[in-house]
Amino acid sequence: MVSPRITSLPLLFLISATCFASMVQSTRTRTMNNTVSAIYVFGDSTVDPGNNNYIKALFKANWYPYGKDFINHTATGRFTNGKLTTDFIASYVGIKEIIPAYLDPKTSLEDMMSGVAFASAASGYDRVTAAMSNVIHVPKQLDYFKEMKAKLVKSIGKKRTQKHLRKAVFIISAGTNDFVLNYFNGPPLRRHSMSVSDYQNLVLDQAKSFYQGLWDEGARRIAVVGLPPMGCVPIVITIRSSKTIGCNEDYNAVAQAYNNKLQSALNTMQNKLARAGAKIVYIDLYNALYDIIRGYTKCGYDVADIGCCGTGAVESSFMCNRASPVCTNASKYVFFDSMHPSEKACHDLFKSFIP
């Protein structure tokens, strides 16, 4: 696999890891100090536990082989064979074993009190990205959060809700689809009207507006996940690699450039709002996932550049279907399908985020 360039880690990476660890204390600490009240999740398929099951979306994962290693081998809508990284975080904190989808009719008020996910697979910060697949764009996810907040206010009152949200952790993982599915490989609207740098700025402006919206609704602990090494994702390797098999350096460079802009924006927001109780951190997914891909054999994987489901190659979709051939042991693969990490990779990413 072609290795993407790795730059030295900025100080913000180290600060972010420490701050994020302080946000999500161990189960024992939470039991004693009630450090974290809930975890609320926004974004795309990397953190969607099944919201797309309840809308007329093109992309869903509520069939086998998705969920083949999940509780009761159930396909819940998670785009992997088991749990998501956010599920492992919730379990680590001691809130719950898995984070449910907000749109699931079985999600109760009690579930909402301890945390739910509003994320939607194939979504992004850019409204055009979500419109391509008829999914829930990130700003709309904020509307659902406001709806949930109103339910909490009705149940426990405004003051208790405000206190509850101040102690909650908000996790956002989005942006990859804006580039992989929209700008580079989607309709020509964006790439014909603006440069990559201009599009990065457009996505970042939408992202900052969303973070501000969360702040305005009472969020004080906000963790934002950066873009992964997009050029190392199997679907990109399949589409863009012509002569050699390996990571696409152009895509990786775009991800790194965007992440640098994102870090700067979050740092500015943190400094501006620190006195008001803000704890806004950047989570370095790029280097965390690349380290797994680069040292996959040392991490216990057999394959790093294709998915367990099928071959990782692109035919009509990057997803698994009911007839897809599936490897015997998904934990031997970094990716489960041609875009999404396996449960083991999700757990390894979780471990890298939580020292």
mmCIF file of C-alpha atoms in Angstrom:
data_model
loop_
_atom_site.group_PDB
_atom_site.id
_atom_site.type_symbol
_atom_site.label_atom_id
_atom_site.label_comp_id
_atom_site.label_asym_id
_atom_site.label_seq_id
_atom_site.Cartn_x
_atom_site.Cartn_y
_atom_site.Cartn_z
ATOM 1 C CA MET A 1 0.000 0.000 0.000
ATOM 2 C CA VAL A 2 1.338 3.425 -0.893
ATOM 3 C CA SER A 3 2.126 5.364 2.270
ATOM 4 C CA PRO A 4 0.692 8.863 2.699
ATOM 5 C CA ARG A 5 3.003 11.552 4.029
ATOM 6 C CA ILE A 6 2.870 11.876 7.777
ATOM 7 C CA THR A 7 3.656 15.262 9.250
ATOM 8 C CA SER A 8 4.723 15.776 12.839
ATOM 9 C CA LEU A 9 1.804 15.952 15.249
ATOM 10 C CA PRO A 10 0.884 19.534 16.175
ATOM 11 C CA LEU A 11 0.602 20.363 19.862
ATOM 12 C CA LEU A 12 -3.179 20.627 19.422
ATOM 13 C CA PHE A 13 -3.316 16.864 18.733
ATOM 14 C CA LEU A 14 -1.750 16.159 22.119
ATOM 15 C CA ILE A 15 -3.931 18.696 23.888
ATOM 16 C CA SER A 16 -7.036 17.267 22.208
ATOM 17 C CA ALA A 17 -6.293 13.714 23.295
ATOM 18 C CA THR A 18 -5.895 14.858 26.894
ATOM 19 C CA CYS A 19 -9.038 17.005 26.828
ATOM 20 C CA PHE A 20 -11.133 14.301 25.216
ATOM 21 C CA ALA A 21 -9.972 11.798 27.809
ATOM 22 C CA SER A 22 -11.049 14.228 30.516
ATOM 23 C CA MET A 23 -14.455 14.543 28.842
ATOM 24 C CA VAL A 24 -15.109 10.816 28.965
ATOM 25 C CA GLN A 25 -13.957 9.520 32.318
ATOM 26 C CA SER A 26 -13.876 5.866 33.294
ATOM 27 C CA THR A 27 -16.982 4.081 34.513
ATOM 28 C CA ARG A 28 -15.776 4.171 38.109
ATOM 29 C CA THR A 29 -15.136 7.921 37.975
ATOM 30 C CA ARG A 30 -18.523 8.608 36.439
ATOM 31 C CA THR A 31 -20.280 6.522 39.080
ATOM 32 C CA MET A 32 -18.617 8.578 41.814
ATOM 33 C CA ASN A 33 -18.626 12.020 40.228
ATOM 34 C CA ASN A 34 -21.312 11.809 37.552
ATOM 35 C CA THR A 35 -18.813 13.449 35.192
ATOM 36 C CA VAL A 36 -20.694 12.860 31.932
ATOM 37 C CA SER A 37 -24.468 13.065 31.762
ATOM 38 C CA ALA A 38 -24.939 11.871 28.159
ATOM 39 C CA ILE A 39 -23.328 11.429 24.763
ATOM 40 C CA TYR A 40 -24.960 12.981 21.711
ATOM 41 C CA VAL A 41 -23.660 12.041 18.276
ATOM 42 C CA PHE A 42 -23.964 13.762 14.888
ATOM 43 C CA GLY A 43 -22.532 13.037 11.461
ATOM 44 C CA ASP A 44 -22.444 10.318 8.829
ATOM 45 C CA SER A 45 -22.279 6.531 8.491
ATOM 46 C CA THR A 46 -19.223 6.267 10.729
ATOM 47 C CA VAL A 47 -21.506 7.048 13.685
ATOM 48 C CA ASP A 48 -25.039 6.306 12.393
ATOM 49 C CA PRO A 49 -26.564 3.454 14.440
ATOM 50 C CA GLY A 50 -29.601 3.204 12.179
ATOM 51 C CA ASN A 51 -31.378 6.527 11.628
ATOM 52 C CA ASN A 52 -31.463 5.874 7.896
ATOM 53 C CA ASN A 53 -33.712 2.877 8.563
ATOM 54 C CA TYR A 54 -36.544 5.310 9.263
ATOM 55 C CA ILE A 55 -36.266 7.615 6.252
ATOM 56 C CA LYS A 56 -36.494 7.039 2.504
ATOM 57 C CA ALA A 57 -32.726 7.005 2.066
ATOM 58 C CA LEU A 58 -30.674 5.307 -0.622
ATOM 59 C CA PHE A 59 -28.092 4.022 1.841
ATOM 60 C CA LYS A 60 -29.101 1.640 4.611
ATOM 61 C CA ALA A 61 -27.388 -1.193 6.474
ATOM 62 C CA ASN A 62 -30.297 -3.031 8.045
ATOM 63 C CA TRP A 63 -29.586 -6.382 6.412
ATOM 64 C CA TYR A 64 -27.017 -9.153 6.612
ATOM 65 C CA PRO A 65 -24.001 -9.202 6.567
ATOM 66 C CA TYR A 66 -24.077 -5.910 8.462
ATOM 67 C CA GLY A 67 -24.339 -6.643 12.168
ATOM 68 C CA LYS A 68 -23.190 -10.234 11.789
ATOM 69 C CA ASP A 69 -21.037 -9.867 14.931
ATOM 70 C CA PHE A 70 -23.370 -7.473 16.737
ATOM 71 C CA ILE A 71 -25.602 -8.377 19.691
ATOM 72 C CA ASN A 72 -27.814 -11.295 18.580
ATOM 73 C CA HIS A 73 -26.197 -10.986 15.122
ATOM 74 C CA THR A 74 -28.681 -8.222 14.330
ATOM 75 C CA ALA A 75 -28.327 -5.735 11.466
ATOM 76 C CA THR A 76 -29.249 -2.459 13.154
ATOM 77 C CA GLY A 77 -28.264 0.028 10.473
ATOM 78 C CA ARG A 78 -24.640 0.314 11.598
ATOM 79 C CA PHE A 79 -22.328 0.139 8.583
ATOM 80 C CA THR A 80 -20.063 -2.491 10.084
ATOM 81 C CA ASN A 81 -20.129 -6.022 11.441
ATOM 82 C CA GLY A 82 -20.580 -4.962 15.067
ATOM 83 C CA LYS A 83 -20.266 -1.884 17.265
ATOM 84 C CA LEU A 84 -19.234 1.620 16.266
ATOM 85 C CA THR A 85 -16.491 3.652 17.894
ATOM 86 C CA THR A 86 -19.113 5.776 19.629
ATOM 87 C CA ASP A 87 -20.659 2.631 21.152
ATOM 88 C CA PHE A 88 -17.295 1.775 22.699
ATOM 89 C CA ILE A 89 -16.982 5.323 24.044
ATOM 90 C CA ALA A 90 -20.440 5.139 25.652
ATOM 91 C CA SER A 91 -19.566 1.811 27.261
ATOM 92 C CA TYR A 92 -16.248 3.180 28.513
ATOM 93 C CA VAL A 93 -17.956 6.157 30.105
ATOM 94 C CA GLY A 94 -20.446 3.824 31.767
ATOM 95 C CA ILE A 95 -23.566 5.387 30.305
ATOM 96 C CA LYS A 96 -24.807 2.512 28.142
ATOM 97 C CA GLU A 97 -23.492 -0.318 25.998
ATOM 98 C CA ILE A 98 -24.693 1.089 22.682
ATOM 99 C CA ILE A 99 -25.973 4.447 21.481
ATOM 100 C CA PRO A 100 -29.424 4.169 19.867
ATOM 101 C CA ALA A 101 -30.737 6.016 16.836
ATOM 102 C CA TYR A 102 -32.896 9.007 17.653
ATOM 103 C CA LEU A 103 -35.434 8.165 14.949
ATOM 104 C CA ASP A 104 -35.935 4.604 16.187
ATOM 105 C CA PRO A 105 -39.519 4.457 17.525
ATOM 106 C CA LYS A 106 -38.244 2.333 20.417
ATOM 107 C CA THR A 107 -35.918 5.111 21.608
ATOM 108 C CA SER A 108 -37.370 6.315 24.900
ATOM 109 C CA LEU A 109 -37.031 9.531 26.855
ATOM 110 C CA GLU A 110 -34.699 7.656 29.193
ATOM 111 C CA ASP A 111 -32.529 6.795 26.185
ATOM 112 C CA MET A 112 -32.481 10.440 25.195
ATOM 113 C CA MET A 113 -31.386 11.441 28.682
ATOM 114 C CA SER A 114 -28.259 9.276 28.485
ATOM 115 C CA GLY A 115 -27.500 9.852 24.818
ATOM 116 C CA VAL A 116 -28.627 9.160 21.269
ATOM 117 C CA ALA A 117 -27.237 9.555 17.763
ATOM 118 C CA PHE A 118 -28.740 11.868 15.151
ATOM 119 C CA ALA A 119 -26.210 10.854 12.489
ATOM 120 C CA SER A 120 -27.268 9.794 8.999
ATOM 121 C CA ALA A 121 -25.240 7.639 6.610
ATOM 122 C CA ALA A 122 -24.073 9.402 3.408
ATOM 123 C CA SER A 123 -24.596 12.797 5.016
ATOM 124 C CA GLY A 124 -22.251 15.757 5.239
ATOM 125 C CA TYR A 125 -21.994 19.417 6.137
ATOM 126 C CA ASP A 126 -22.804 20.410 2.553
ATOM 127 C CA ARG A 127 -26.545 20.247 1.889
ATOM 128 C CA VAL A 128 -25.849 19.023 -1.652
ATOM 129 C CA THR A 129 -24.119 15.928 -0.248
ATOM 130 C CA ALA A 130 -27.169 14.867 1.734
ATOM 131 C CA ALA A 131 -29.566 15.717 -1.102
ATOM 132 C CA MET A 132 -27.731 13.302 -3.417
ATOM 133 C CA SER A 133 -28.894 10.350 -1.298
ATOM 134 C CA ASN A 134 -31.979 11.822 0.359
ATOM 135 C CA VAL A 135 -30.439 11.575 3.830
ATOM 136 C CA ILE A 136 -30.393 13.879 6.856
ATOM 137 C CA HIS A 137 -27.868 16.671 6.355
ATOM 138 C CA VAL A 138 -25.984 17.815 9.424
ATOM 139 C CA PRO A 139 -27.938 21.089 9.932
ATOM 140 C CA LYS A 140 -31.170 19.052 9.950
ATOM 141 C CA GLN A 141 -29.652 16.822 12.618
ATOM 142 C CA LEU A 142 -29.393 19.930 14.773
ATOM 143 C CA ASP A 143 -33.127 20.443 14.264
ATOM 144 C CA TYR A 144 -33.763 16.924 15.560
ATOM 145 C CA PHE A 145 -31.589 17.706 18.577
ATOM 146 C CA LYS A 146 -33.692 20.817 19.271
ATOM 147 C CA GLU A 147 -36.774 18.619 19.040
ATOM 148 C CA MET A 148 -35.289 16.228 21.586
ATOM 149 C CA LYS A 149 -34.250 19.083 23.837
ATOM 150 C CA ALA A 150 -37.848 20.327 23.903
ATOM 151 C CA LYS A 151 -38.922 16.883 25.102
ATOM 152 C CA LEU A 152 -36.391 17.030 27.917
ATOM 153 C CA VAL A 153 -37.524 20.505 28.945
ATOM 154 C CA LYS A 154 -41.113 19.295 29.059
ATOM 155 C CA SER A 155 -40.105 16.318 31.191
ATOM 156 C CA ILE A 156 -37.515 17.702 33.636
ATOM 157 C CA GLY A 157 -37.748 21.465 33.220
ATOM 158 C CA LYS A 158 -35.572 24.101 31.575
ATOM 159 C CA LYS A 159 -32.950 24.518 34.321
ATOM 160 C CA ARG A 160 -32.330 20.795 34.756
ATOM 161 C CA THR A 161 -32.095 20.383 30.985
ATOM 162 C CA GLN A 162 -29.519 23.152 30.734
ATOM 163 C CA LYS A 163 -27.443 21.597 33.514
ATOM 164 C CA HIS A 164 -27.775 18.187 31.888
ATOM 165 C CA LEU A 165 -26.545 19.451 28.505
ATOM 166 C CA ARG A 166 -23.590 21.284 30.048
ATOM 167 C CA LYS A 167 -22.338 17.941 31.356
ATOM 168 C CA ALA A 168 -22.998 16.042 28.128
ATOM 169 C CA VAL A 169 -20.392 15.237 25.469
ATOM 170 C CA PHE A 170 -21.225 16.071 21.850
ATOM 171 C CA ILE A 171 -19.372 14.096 19.170
ATOM 172 C CA ILE A 172 -19.418 15.094 15.496
ATOM 173 C CA SER A 173 -17.969 12.915 12.718
ATOM 174 C CA ALA A 174 -18.675 14.259 9.242
ATOM 175 C CA GLY A 175 -17.073 15.673 6.116
ATOM 176 C CA THR A 176 -15.720 12.619 4.296
ATOM 177 C CA ASN A 177 -18.794 12.263 2.098
ATOM 178 C CA ASP A 178 -18.598 15.914 1.124
ATOM 179 C CA PHE A 179 -15.323 15.160 -0.635
ATOM 180 C CA VAL A 180 -15.437 11.464 -1.611
ATOM 181 C CA LEU A 181 -19.089 11.176 -2.668
ATOM 182 C CA ASN A 182 -19.807 14.773 -3.653
ATOM 183 C CA TYR A 183 -16.898 16.948 -4.752
ATOM 184 C CA PHE A 184 -14.657 14.347 -6.388
ATOM 185 C CA ASN A 185 -17.120 11.692 -7.568
ATOM 186 C CA GLY A 186 -20.574 13.226 -7.487
ATOM 187 C CA PRO A 187 -22.457 15.722 -9.667
ATOM 188 C CA PRO A 188 -20.162 18.345 -11.242
ATOM 189 C CA LEU A 189 -21.879 21.266 -9.503
ATOM 190 C CA ARG A 190 -19.237 21.848 -6.831
ATOM 191 C CA ARG A 191 -15.999 20.872 -8.591
ATOM 192 C CA HIS A 192 -16.882 22.887 -11.710
ATOM 193 C CA SER A 193 -17.742 26.014 -9.746
ATOM 194 C CA MET A 194 -14.966 26.105 -7.136
ATOM 195 C CA SER A 195 -11.442 24.918 -6.428
ATOM 196 C CA VAL A 196 -10.679 22.249 -3.827
ATOM 197 C CA SER A 197 -9.490 24.950 -1.445
ATOM 198 C CA ASP A 198 -12.661 26.968 -1.937
ATOM 199 C CA TYR A 199 -14.770 23.884 -1.336
ATOM 200 C CA GLN A 200 -12.843 23.111 1.835
ATOM 201 C CA ASN A 201 -13.726 26.596 3.024
ATOM 202 C CA LEU A 202 -17.381 26.110 2.118
ATOM 203 C CA VAL A 203 -17.559 22.851 4.084
ATOM 204 C CA LEU A 204 -15.713 24.426 6.997
ATOM 205 C CA ASP A 205 -18.083 27.402 7.071
ATOM 206 C CA GLN A 206 -21.037 25.017 7.252
ATOM 207 C CA ALA A 207 -19.279 23.026 9.969
ATOM 208 C CA LYS A 208 -18.544 26.117 12.079
ATOM 209 C CA SER A 209 -22.150 27.216 11.769
ATOM 210 C CA PHE A 210 -23.226 23.811 13.068
ATOM 211 C CA TYR A 211 -20.827 23.913 16.034
ATOM 212 C CA GLN A 212 -22.097 27.374 16.907
ATOM 213 C CA GLY A 213 -25.635 26.032 16.696
ATOM 214 C CA LEU A 214 -24.791 23.306 19.207
ATOM 215 C CA TRP A 215 -23.238 25.906 21.490
ATOM 216 C CA ASP A 216 -26.324 28.095 21.276
ATOM 217 C CA GLU A 217 -28.457 25.107 22.328
ATOM 218 C CA GLY A 218 -26.366 24.495 25.432
ATOM 219 C CA ALA A 219 -23.513 22.204 24.334
ATOM 220 C CA ARG A 220 -20.261 22.931 26.168
ATOM 221 C CA ARG A 221 -18.178 19.796 25.579
ATOM 222 C CA ILE A 222 -17.763 19.329 21.840
ATOM 223 C CA ALA A 223 -15.457 16.785 20.199
ATOM 224 C CA VAL A 224 -14.996 17.080 16.432
ATOM 225 C CA VAL A 225 -13.517 14.188 14.447
ATOM 226 C CA GLY A 226 -11.256 15.160 11.557
ATOM 227 C CA LEU A 227 -11.210 13.591 8.113
ATOM 228 C CA PRO A 228 -9.598 10.152 7.722
ATOM 229 C CA PRO A 229 -6.855 9.361 5.184
ATOM 230 C CA MET A 230 -9.467 9.361 2.403
ATOM 231 C CA GLY A 231 -6.996 8.121 -0.182
ATOM 232 C CA CYS A 232 -6.532 4.863 1.746
ATOM 233 C CA VAL A 233 -10.226 3.948 1.786
ATOM 234 C CA PRO A 234 -10.833 0.889 -0.474
ATOM 235 C CA ILE A 235 -13.464 2.604 -2.617
ATOM 236 C CA VAL A 236 -11.032 5.430 -3.427
ATOM 237 C CA ILE A 237 -8.213 3.007 -4.169
ATOM 238 C CA THR A 238 -10.516 1.148 -6.540
ATOM 239 C CA ILE A 239 -11.786 4.255 -8.318
ATOM 240 C CA ARG A 240 -8.647 6.365 -8.480
ATOM 241 C CA SER A 241 -5.655 4.039 -8.581
ATOM 242 C CA SER A 242 -4.824 3.199 -12.185
ATOM 243 C CA LYS A 243 -1.240 1.964 -12.366
ATOM 244 C CA THR A 244 -0.425 1.072 -8.760
ATOM 245 C CA ILE A 245 -2.551 -0.230 -5.932
ATOM 246 C CA GLY A 246 -2.273 1.870 -2.822
ATOM 247 C CA CYS A 247 -3.333 5.072 -1.134
ATOM 248 C CA ASN A 248 -4.223 7.998 -3.351
ATOM 249 C CA GLU A 249 -1.948 10.843 -2.299
ATOM 250 C CA ASP A 250 -4.156 13.564 -3.779
ATOM 251 C CA TYR A 251 -7.108 12.601 -1.603
ATOM 252 C CA ASN A 252 -4.888 12.332 1.475
ATOM 253 C CA ALA A 253 -3.443 15.777 0.838
ATOM 254 C CA VAL A 254 -6.955 17.243 0.646
ATOM 255 C CA ALA A 255 -7.873 15.570 3.948
ATOM 256 C CA GLN A 256 -4.761 16.887 5.668
ATOM 257 C CA ALA A 257 -5.277 20.415 4.370
ATOM 258 C CA TYR A 258 -8.901 20.434 5.518
ATOM 259 C CA ASN A 259 -7.938 19.037 8.929
ATOM 260 C CA ASN A 260 -5.393 21.823 9.381
ATOM 261 C CA LYS A 261 -8.103 24.410 8.681
ATOM 262 C CA LEU A 262 -10.511 22.604 10.989
ATOM 263 C CA GLN A 263 -8.020 22.530 13.852
ATOM 264 C CA SER A 264 -7.387 26.241 13.484
ATOM 265 C CA ALA A 265 -11.121 26.996 13.509
ATOM 266 C CA LEU A 266 -11.740 24.854 16.594
ATOM 267 C CA ASN A 267 -8.792 26.397 18.387
ATOM 268 C CA THR A 268 -10.179 29.863 17.672
ATOM 269 C CA MET A 269 -13.622 28.855 18.895
ATOM 270 C CA GLN A 270 -12.173 27.311 22.058
ATOM 271 C CA ASN A 271 -10.156 30.427 22.891
ATOM 272 C CA LYS A 272 -13.151 32.651 22.270
ATOM 273 C CA LEU A 273 -15.518 30.637 24.453
ATOM 274 C CA ALA A 274 -13.181 29.226 27.113
ATOM 275 C CA ARG A 275 -14.331 31.628 29.818
ATOM 276 C CA ALA A 276 -17.918 30.552 29.197
ATOM 277 C CA GLY A 277 -17.023 26.935 29.969
ATOM 278 C CA ALA A 278 -16.195 25.624 26.503
ATOM 279 C CA LYS A 279 -14.164 22.468 26.045
ATOM 280 C CA ILE A 280 -13.914 22.084 22.271
ATOM 281 C CA VAL A 281 -11.423 19.540 20.965
ATOM 282 C CA TYR A 282 -10.195 18.069 17.701
ATOM 283 C CA ILE A 283 -9.979 14.274 17.411
ATOM 284 C CA ASP A 284 -7.200 13.127 15.097
ATOM 285 C CA LEU A 285 -8.779 10.348 13.036
ATOM 286 C CA TYR A 286 -6.330 10.791 10.151
ATOM 287 C CA ASN A 287 -3.213 9.600 11.947
ATOM 288 C CA ALA A 288 -5.098 7.113 14.129
ATOM 289 C CA LEU A 289 -6.511 5.256 11.118
ATOM 290 C CA TYR A 290 -3.369 5.618 9.050
ATOM 291 C CA ASP A 291 -1.304 4.080 11.840
ATOM 292 C CA ILE A 292 -3.607 1.054 11.747
ATOM 293 C CA ILE A 293 -3.366 0.815 7.954
ATOM 294 C CA ARG A 294 0.403 1.291 7.921
ATOM 295 C CA GLY A 295 1.048 -1.289 10.647
ATOM 296 C CA TYR A 296 -1.922 -3.533 10.010
ATOM 297 C CA THR A 297 -0.041 -6.830 10.441
ATOM 298 C CA LYS A 298 1.351 -5.671 13.794
ATOM 299 C CA CYS A 299 -2.180 -4.709 14.835
ATOM 300 C CA GLY A 300 -3.472 -8.209 14.156
ATOM 301 C CA TYR A 301 -5.021 -7.669 10.725
ATOM 302 C CA ASP A 302 -4.449 -9.670 7.563
ATOM 303 C CA VAL A 303 -5.862 -7.141 5.084
ATOM 304 C CA ALA A 304 -5.834 -3.334 5.112
ATOM 305 C CA ASP A 305 -6.916 -2.210 1.652
ATOM 306 C CA ILE A 306 -10.042 -4.256 0.893
ATOM 307 C CA GLY A 307 -13.190 -5.025 2.827
ATOM 308 C CA CYS A 308 -14.291 -8.233 4.522
ATOM 309 C CA CYS A 309 -17.630 -7.976 2.728
ATOM 310 C CA GLY A 310 -17.027 -8.814 -0.943
ATOM 311 C CA THR A 311 -13.609 -7.714 -2.129
ATOM 312 C CA GLY A 312 -13.837 -4.006 -1.417
ATOM 313 C CA ALA A 313 -14.126 -3.413 -5.150
ATOM 314 C CA VAL A 314 -16.768 -1.097 -6.488
ATOM 315 C CA GLU A 315 -19.495 -2.507 -8.676
ATOM 316 C CA SER A 316 -22.753 -0.652 -8.211
ATOM 317 C CA SER A 317 -22.144 0.487 -4.654
ATOM 318 C CA PHE A 318 -19.571 0.691 -1.905
ATOM 319 C CA MET A 319 -21.931 -1.213 0.385
ATOM 320 C CA CYS A 320 -22.513 -4.865 1.136
ATOM 321 C CA ASN A 321 -25.657 -6.460 -0.193
ATOM 322 C CA ARG A 322 -27.493 -9.585 0.924
ATOM 323 C CA ALA A 323 -25.632 -11.707 -1.616
ATOM 324 C CA SER A 324 -22.160 -10.338 -0.894
ATOM 325 C CA PRO A 325 -19.470 -12.893 -0.062
ATOM 326 C CA VAL A 326 -18.195 -12.310 3.460
ATOM 327 C CA CYS A 327 -14.872 -13.254 5.018
ATOM 328 C CA THR A 328 -14.917 -15.759 7.866
ATOM 329 C CA ASN A 329 -13.341 -13.440 10.422
ATOM 330 C CA ALA A 330 -14.028 -9.706 10.032
ATOM 331 C CA SER A 331 -11.483 -8.863 12.750
ATOM 332 C CA LYS A 332 -8.738 -9.734 10.265
ATOM 333 C CA TYR A 333 -9.807 -6.825 8.042
ATOM 334 C CA VAL A 334 -9.351 -3.120 8.715
ATOM 335 C CA PHE A 335 -12.437 -2.376 6.613
ATOM 336 C CA PHE A 336 -15.723 -4.254 6.641
ATOM 337 C CA ASP A 337 -17.056 -2.986 3.323
ATOM 338 C CA SER A 338 -15.272 -0.698 0.884
ATOM 339 C CA MET A 339 -15.593 2.401 3.063
ATOM 340 C CA HIS A 340 -16.340 1.552 6.688
ATOM 341 C CA PRO A 341 -14.034 0.127 9.374
ATOM 342 C CA SER A 342 -14.663 -3.269 10.902
ATOM 343 C CA GLU A 343 -15.696 -3.545 14.548
ATOM 344 C CA LYS A 344 -12.104 -4.359 15.523
ATOM 345 C CA ALA A 345 -10.848 -1.253 13.709
ATOM 346 C CA CYS A 346 -13.551 0.809 15.437
ATOM 347 C CA HIS A 347 -12.345 -0.545 18.773
ATOM 348 C CA ASP A 348 -8.709 0.148 17.926
ATOM 349 C CA LEU A 349 -9.645 3.722 16.954
ATOM 350 C CA PHE A 350 -11.516 4.068 20.240
ATOM 351 C CA LYS A 351 -8.399 2.944 22.126
ATOM 352 C CA SER A 352 -6.297 5.515 20.298
ATOM 353 C CA PHE A 353 -8.732 8.269 21.303
ATOM 354 C CA ILE A 354 -8.858 7.180 24.950
ATOM 355 C CA PRO A 355 -5.331 6.841 26.427
#
